[in-house]
PDB file of C-alpha atoms in Angstrom:
ATOM      1  CA  UNK N 208      87.760  92.999 102.906  1.00 58.00           C
ATOM      2  CA  UNK N 209      89.201  93.936 106.297  1.00 54.00           C
ATOM      3  CA  UNK N 210      89.389  92.068 109.564  1.00 62.00           C
ATOM      4  CA  UNK N 211      89.762  93.397 113.075  1.00 67.00           C
ATOM      5  CA  UNK N 212      91.248  91.043 115.632  1.00 65.00           C
ATOM      6  CA  UNK N 213      91.178  91.905 119.316  1.00 63.00           C
ATOM      7  CA  UNK N 214      92.625  89.537 121.853  1.00 56.00           C
ATOM      8  CA  UNK N 215      92.874  89.611 125.590  1.00 52.00           C
ATOM      9  CA  UNK N 216      94.689  87.174 127.830  1.00 44.00           C
ATOM     10  CA  UNK N 217      91.513  85.504 129.106  1.00 43.00           C
ATOM     11  CA  UNK N 218      90.240  84.594 125.635  1.00 46.00           C
ATOM     12  CA  UNK N 219      92.029  81.493 124.313  1.00 48.00           C
ATOM     13  CA  UNK N 220      91.633  79.379 121.216  1.00 44.00           C
ATOM     14  CA  UNK N 221      91.196  75.831 122.497  1.00 50.00           C
ATOM     15  CA  UNK N 222      92.811  74.043 119.573  1.00 60.00           C
ATOM     16  CA  UNK N 223      96.040  75.859 118.696  1.00 68.00           C
ATOM     17  CA  UNK N 224      97.266  74.999 115.203  1.00 84.00           C
ATOM     18  CA  UNK N 225     100.966  74.528 114.541  1.00 88.00           C
ATOM     19  CA  UNK N 226     102.996  76.912 112.386  1.00 90.00           C
ATOM     20  CA  UNK N 227     103.155  74.090 109.823  1.00 88.00           C
ATOM     21  CA  UNK N 228      99.343  73.892 109.780  1.00 90.00           C
ATOM     22  CA  UNK N 229      99.253  77.653 109.173  1.00 92.00           C
ATOM     23  CA  UNK N 230     101.324  76.982 106.027  1.00 90.00           C
ATOM     24  CA  UNK N 231     104.258  79.194 106.986  1.00 90.00           C
ATOM     25  CA  UNK N 232     107.286  78.821 104.696  1.00 89.00           C
ATOM     26  CA  UNK N 233     109.399  75.935 106.079  1.00 88.00           C
ATOM     27  CA  UNK N 234     112.497  78.166 105.831  1.00 90.00           C
ATOM     28  CA  UNK N 235     110.939  80.352 108.544  1.00 92.00           C
ATOM     29  CA  UNK N 236     110.254  77.391 110.844  1.00 91.00           C
ATOM     30  CA  UNK N 237     113.927  76.650 111.594  1.00 91.00           C
ATOM     31  CA  UNK N 238     114.616  80.121 113.014  1.00 94.00           C
ATOM     32  CA  UNK N 239     111.449  79.822 115.120  1.00 93.00           C
ATOM     33  CA  UNK N 240     112.735  76.555 116.561  1.00 91.00           C
ATOM     34  CA  UNK N 241     116.102  78.192 117.266  1.00 91.00           C
ATOM     35  CA  UNK N 242     114.210  80.890 119.195  1.00 92.00           C
ATOM     36  CA  UNK N 243     112.346  78.148 121.139  1.00 92.00           C
ATOM     37  CA  UNK N 244     109.013  79.186 119.632  1.00 92.00           C
ATOM     38  CA  UNK N 245     107.090  75.974 119.133  1.00 89.00           C
ATOM     39  CA  UNK N 246     103.482  76.952 118.509  1.00 92.00           C
ATOM     40  CA  UNK N 247     101.597  80.095 117.544  1.00 95.00           C
ATOM     41  CA  UNK N 248      99.976  82.331 120.123  1.00 93.00           C
ATOM     42  CA  UNK N 249      96.240  83.046 119.732  1.00 93.00           C
ATOM     43  CA  UNK N 250      96.863  86.366 117.937  1.00 93.00           C
ATOM     44  CA  UNK N 251      99.277  84.620 115.542  1.00 94.00           C
ATOM     45  CA  UNK N 252      96.886  81.733 114.898  1.00 94.00           C
ATOM     46  CA  UNK N 253      94.151  84.173 113.953  1.00 93.00           C
ATOM     47  CA  UNK N 254      96.151  86.809 112.047  1.00 94.00           C
ATOM     48  CA  UNK N 255      98.588  84.668 110.034  1.00 95.00           C
ATOM     49  CA  UNK N 256      96.003  82.946 107.770  1.00 95.00           C
ATOM     50  CA  UNK N 257      94.290  86.271 107.035  1.00 95.00           C
ATOM     51  CA  UNK N 258      97.556  88.029 106.170  1.00 95.00           C
ATOM     52  CA  UNK N 259      98.723  85.070 104.045  1.00 94.00           C
ATOM     53  CA  UNK N 260      95.445  85.376 102.143  1.00 94.00           C
ATOM     54  CA  UNK N 261      96.183  89.043 101.427  1.00 92.00           C
ATOM     55  CA  UNK N 262      93.469  90.448 103.682  1.00 93.00           C
ATOM     56  CA  UNK N 263      93.713  93.803 105.436  1.00 94.00           C
ATOM     57  CA  UNK N 264      94.068  93.150 109.155  1.00 94.00           C
ATOM     58  CA  UNK N 265      93.927  95.312 112.246  1.00 92.00           C
ATOM     59  CA  UNK N 266      95.261  93.249 115.144  1.00 91.00           C
ATOM     60  CA  UNK N 267      95.129  94.409 118.737  1.00 90.00           C
ATOM     61  CA  UNK N 268      96.509  92.438 121.637  1.00 88.00           C
ATOM     62  CA  UNK N 269      98.369  92.961 124.879  1.00 87.00           C
ATOM     63  CA  UNK N 270     102.139  93.405 124.979  1.00 86.00           C
ATOM     64  CA  UNK N 271     104.035  90.126 124.874  1.00 88.00           C
ATOM     65  CA  UNK N 272     101.407  88.149 122.949  1.00 89.00           C
ATOM     66  CA  UNK N 273     103.406  87.838 119.722  1.00 92.00           C
ATOM     67  CA  UNK N 274     101.942  90.551 117.511  1.00 94.00           C
ATOM     68  CA  UNK N 275     105.267  91.208 115.766  1.00 95.00           C
ATOM     69  CA  UNK N 276     105.594  87.600 114.600  1.00 96.00           C
ATOM     70  CA  UNK N 277     101.868  87.608 113.771  1.00 96.00           C
ATOM     71  CA  UNK N 278     102.592  90.006 110.912  1.00 97.00           C
ATOM     72  CA  UNK N 279     106.278  89.270 110.193  1.00 97.00           C
ATOM     73  CA  UNK N 280     105.876  85.549 109.478  1.00 97.00           C
ATOM     74  CA  UNK N 281     103.179  85.856 106.782  1.00 96.00           C
ATOM     75  CA  UNK N 282     104.704  89.046 105.398  1.00 97.00           C
ATOM     76  CA  UNK N 283     108.138  87.420 104.995  1.00 97.00           C
ATOM     77  CA  UNK N 284     106.430  84.306 103.608  1.00 95.00           C
ATOM     78  CA  UNK N 285     104.774  86.415 100.881  1.00 95.00           C
ATOM     79  CA  UNK N 286     107.954  88.190  99.720  1.00 96.00           C
ATOM     80  CA  UNK N 287     109.030  87.235  96.208  1.00 96.00           C
ATOM     81  CA  UNK N 288     112.685  86.458  96.935  1.00 94.00           C
ATOM     82  CA  UNK N 289     113.617  86.591  93.244  1.00 94.00           C
ATOM     83  CA  UNK N 290     112.422  90.200  92.974  1.00 95.00           C
ATOM     84  CA  UNK N 291     115.138  92.565  94.207  1.00 94.00           C
ATOM     85  CA  UNK N 292     112.713  95.397  94.869  1.00 96.00           C
ATOM     86  CA  UNK N 293     111.131  96.863  97.980  1.00 98.00           C
ATOM     87  CA  UNK N 294     107.946  94.859  98.632  1.00 98.00           C
ATOM     88  CA  UNK N 295     107.166  95.472 102.314  1.00 98.00           C
ATOM     89  CA  UNK N 296     107.266  98.597 104.443  1.00 98.00           C
ATOM     90  CA  UNK N 297     106.847  98.510 108.224  1.00 98.00           C
ATOM     91  CA  UNK N 298     106.158 101.901 109.800  1.00 97.00           C
ATOM     92  CA  UNK N 299     107.092 102.309 113.460  1.00 97.00           C
ATOM     93  CA  UNK N 300     106.783 105.241 115.865  1.00 96.00           C
ATOM     94  CA  UNK N 301     110.273 104.992 117.412  1.00 95.00           C
ATOM     95  CA  UNK N 302     113.856 104.069 116.567  1.00 94.00           C
ATOM     96  CA  UNK N 303     113.915 101.566 119.416  1.00 95.00           C
ATOM     97  CA  UNK N 304     110.926  99.623 118.117  1.00 96.00           C
ATOM     98  CA  UNK N 305     112.336  99.773 114.590  1.00 96.00           C
ATOM     99  CA  UNK N 306     115.611  98.245 115.737  1.00 96.00           C
ATOM    100  CA  UNK N 307     113.792  95.501 117.682  1.00 96.00           C
ATOM    101  CA  UNK N 308     111.791  94.570 114.579  1.00 97.00           C
ATOM    102  CA  UNK N 309     114.877  94.620 112.313  1.00 97.00           C
ATOM    103  CA  UNK N 310     116.590  92.306 114.797  1.00 97.00           C
ATOM    104  CA  UNK N 311     113.622  89.882 114.608  1.00 96.00           C
ATOM    105  CA  UNK N 312     113.635  90.016 110.798  1.00 97.00           C
ATOM    106  CA  UNK N 313     117.377  89.317 110.718  1.00 96.00           C
ATOM    107  CA  UNK N 314     116.909  86.260 112.950  1.00 96.00           C
ATOM    108  CA  UNK N 315     114.065  84.969 110.761  1.00 96.00           C
ATOM    109  CA  UNK N 316     115.878  85.568 107.452  1.00 96.00           C
ATOM    110  CA  UNK N 317     119.411  84.599 108.483  1.00 92.00           C
ATOM    111  CA  UNK N 318     119.527  81.713 105.964  1.00 89.00           C
ATOM    112  CA  UNK N 319     117.399  83.419 103.333  1.00 93.00           C
ATOM    113  CA  UNK N 320     118.149  85.807 100.459  1.00 94.00           C
ATOM    114  CA  UNK N 321     115.629  88.320 101.867  1.00 96.00           C
ATOM    115  CA  UNK N 322     117.281  91.651 102.642  1.00 97.00           C
ATOM    116  CA  UNK N 323     115.935  94.017 105.281  1.00 97.00           C
ATOM    117  CA  UNK N 324     116.927  97.575 106.123  1.00 97.00           C
ATOM    118  CA  UNK N 325     116.071 100.058 108.822  1.00 97.00           C
ATOM    119  CA  UNK N 326     115.268 103.642 107.838  1.00 97.00           C
ATOM    120  CA  UNK N 327     115.070 105.511 111.098  1.00 94.00           C
ATOM    121  CA  UNK N 328     115.687 109.068 112.157  1.00 87.00           C
ATOM    122  CA  UNK N 329     118.865 109.743 114.079  1.00 86.00           C
ATOM    123  CA  UNK N 330     120.930 107.452 111.846  1.00 87.00           C
ATOM    124  CA  UNK N 331     123.121 108.588 108.951  1.00 92.00           C
ATOM    125  CA  UNK N 332     120.955 109.375 105.917  1.00 94.00           C
ATOM    126  CA  UNK N 333     123.870 108.889 103.524  1.00 94.00           C
ATOM    127  CA  UNK N 334     124.593 105.391 104.914  1.00 95.00           C
ATOM    128  CA  UNK N 335     120.914 104.479 104.629  1.00 96.00           C
ATOM    129  CA  UNK N 336     120.818 105.712 101.020  1.00 95.00           C
ATOM    130  CA  UNK N 337     123.971 103.699 100.264  1.00 95.00           C
ATOM    131  CA  UNK N 338     122.402 100.541 101.760  1.00 95.00           C
ATOM    132  CA  UNK N 339     119.235 101.070  99.666  1.00 96.00           C
ATOM    133  CA  UNK N 340     121.408 100.270  96.626  1.00 95.00           C
ATOM    134  CA  UNK N 341     121.448  96.648  97.870  1.00 95.00           C
ATOM    135  CA  UNK N 342     117.691  96.566  97.083  1.00 96.00           C
ATOM    136  CA  UNK N 343     116.122  95.383 100.335  1.00 98.00           C
ATOM    137  CA  UNK N 344     112.767  93.654  99.986  1.00 98.00           C
ATOM    138  CA  UNK N 345     111.587  94.881 103.392  1.00 98.00           C
ATOM    139  CA  UNK N 346     112.222  98.131 105.220  1.00 98.00           C
ATOM    140  CA  UNK N 347     111.377  99.132 108.770  1.00 98.00           C
ATOM    141  CA  UNK N 348     111.294 102.828 109.417  1.00 97.00           C
ATOM    142  CA  UNK N 349     109.947 105.892 111.067  1.00 96.00           C
ATOM    143  CA  UNK N 350     107.473 107.979 109.029  1.00 95.00           C
ATOM    144  CA  UNK N 351     109.705 111.071 108.950  1.00 94.00           C
ATOM    145  CA  UNK N 352     112.761 109.279 107.547  1.00 96.00           C
ATOM    146  CA  UNK N 353     110.753 107.269 105.038  1.00 96.00           C
ATOM    147  CA  UNK N 354     108.956 110.400 103.800  1.00 96.00           C
ATOM    148  CA  UNK N 355     112.292 112.234 103.567  1.00 95.00           C
ATOM    149  CA  UNK N 356     113.782 109.476 101.371  1.00 97.00           C
ATOM    150  CA  UNK N 357     110.686 109.306  99.167  1.00 97.00           C
ATOM    151  CA  UNK N 358     110.776 113.096  98.638  1.00 96.00           C
ATOM    152  CA  UNK N 359     114.426 113.028  97.506  1.00 96.00           C
ATOM    153  CA  UNK N 360     113.591 110.055  95.239  1.00 96.00           C
ATOM    154  CA  UNK N 361     115.946 107.645  97.007  1.00 96.00           C
ATOM    155  CA  UNK N 362     113.116 105.326  98.045  1.00 96.00           C
ATOM    156  CA  UNK N 363     110.636 103.964  95.519  1.00 95.00           C
ATOM    157  CA  UNK N 364     107.282 102.584  96.606  1.00 95.00           C
ATOM    158  CA  UNK N 365     106.380 101.209  93.147  1.00 96.00           C
ATOM    159  CA  UNK N 366     106.637  97.516  94.086  1.00 95.00           C
ATOM    160  CA  UNK N 367     105.409  97.753  97.682  1.00 97.00           C
ATOM    161  CA  UNK N 368     102.554  95.300  98.170  1.00 95.00           C
ATOM    162  CA  UNK N 369     102.341  95.305 101.953  1.00 96.00           C
ATOM    163  CA  UNK N 370     102.390  98.138 104.450  1.00 96.00           C
ATOM    164  CA  UNK N 371     102.392  97.371 108.163  1.00 97.00           C
ATOM    165  CA  UNK N 372     101.847 100.100 110.726  1.00 96.00           C
ATOM    166  CA  UNK N 373     103.073  98.866 114.094  1.00 95.00           C
ATOM    167  CA  UNK N 374     101.653 100.689 117.129  1.00 92.00           C
ATOM    168  CA  UNK N 375      99.369 102.563 114.754  1.00 89.00           C
ATOM    169  CA  UNK N 376      97.987 104.840 117.485  1.00 87.00           C
ATOM    170  CA  UNK N 377     101.478 106.201 118.210  1.00 89.00           C
ATOM    171  CA  UNK N 378     102.468 106.448 114.526  1.00 87.00           C
ATOM    172  CA  UNK N 379      99.364 108.495 113.698  1.00 84.00           C
ATOM    173  CA  UNK N 380      99.974 110.860 116.632  1.00 81.00           C
TER     174      UNK N 380
END
């Protein structure tokens, strides 16, 4: 079952739930408070419950409405922290976006055992392969670099349960 969410600035949900009401892992709430994020945006309020429930979601909203947190919070929530295997892959069209997302993940998981890694073109392949030995649970990468590492059998997709394609129109170009 798939859901398509489209939001524009004019359309608002009158009763915004809290992150607590959305059942986000309490360990993720402290970093949100540190970032001065107190309540979910409309796109987050709609997408988070669907993603937590394991539904396929296509979310479209204007820049600056919180789409990244709309998928990161439930995705990080669903990671099995005891499993030291890659569980989540986020595909991005550019290095810059990949680094922004990794930075957000690092802020959200600062006091958590979740490991994240970027796999982007233009960075040292050998260093990325070395860091993969730490067994990150989530990777953020460009399609070319991820495909390259899969082909040389340095990246296994066997345990991946969630794939996010950020800016899907640009990635598929």
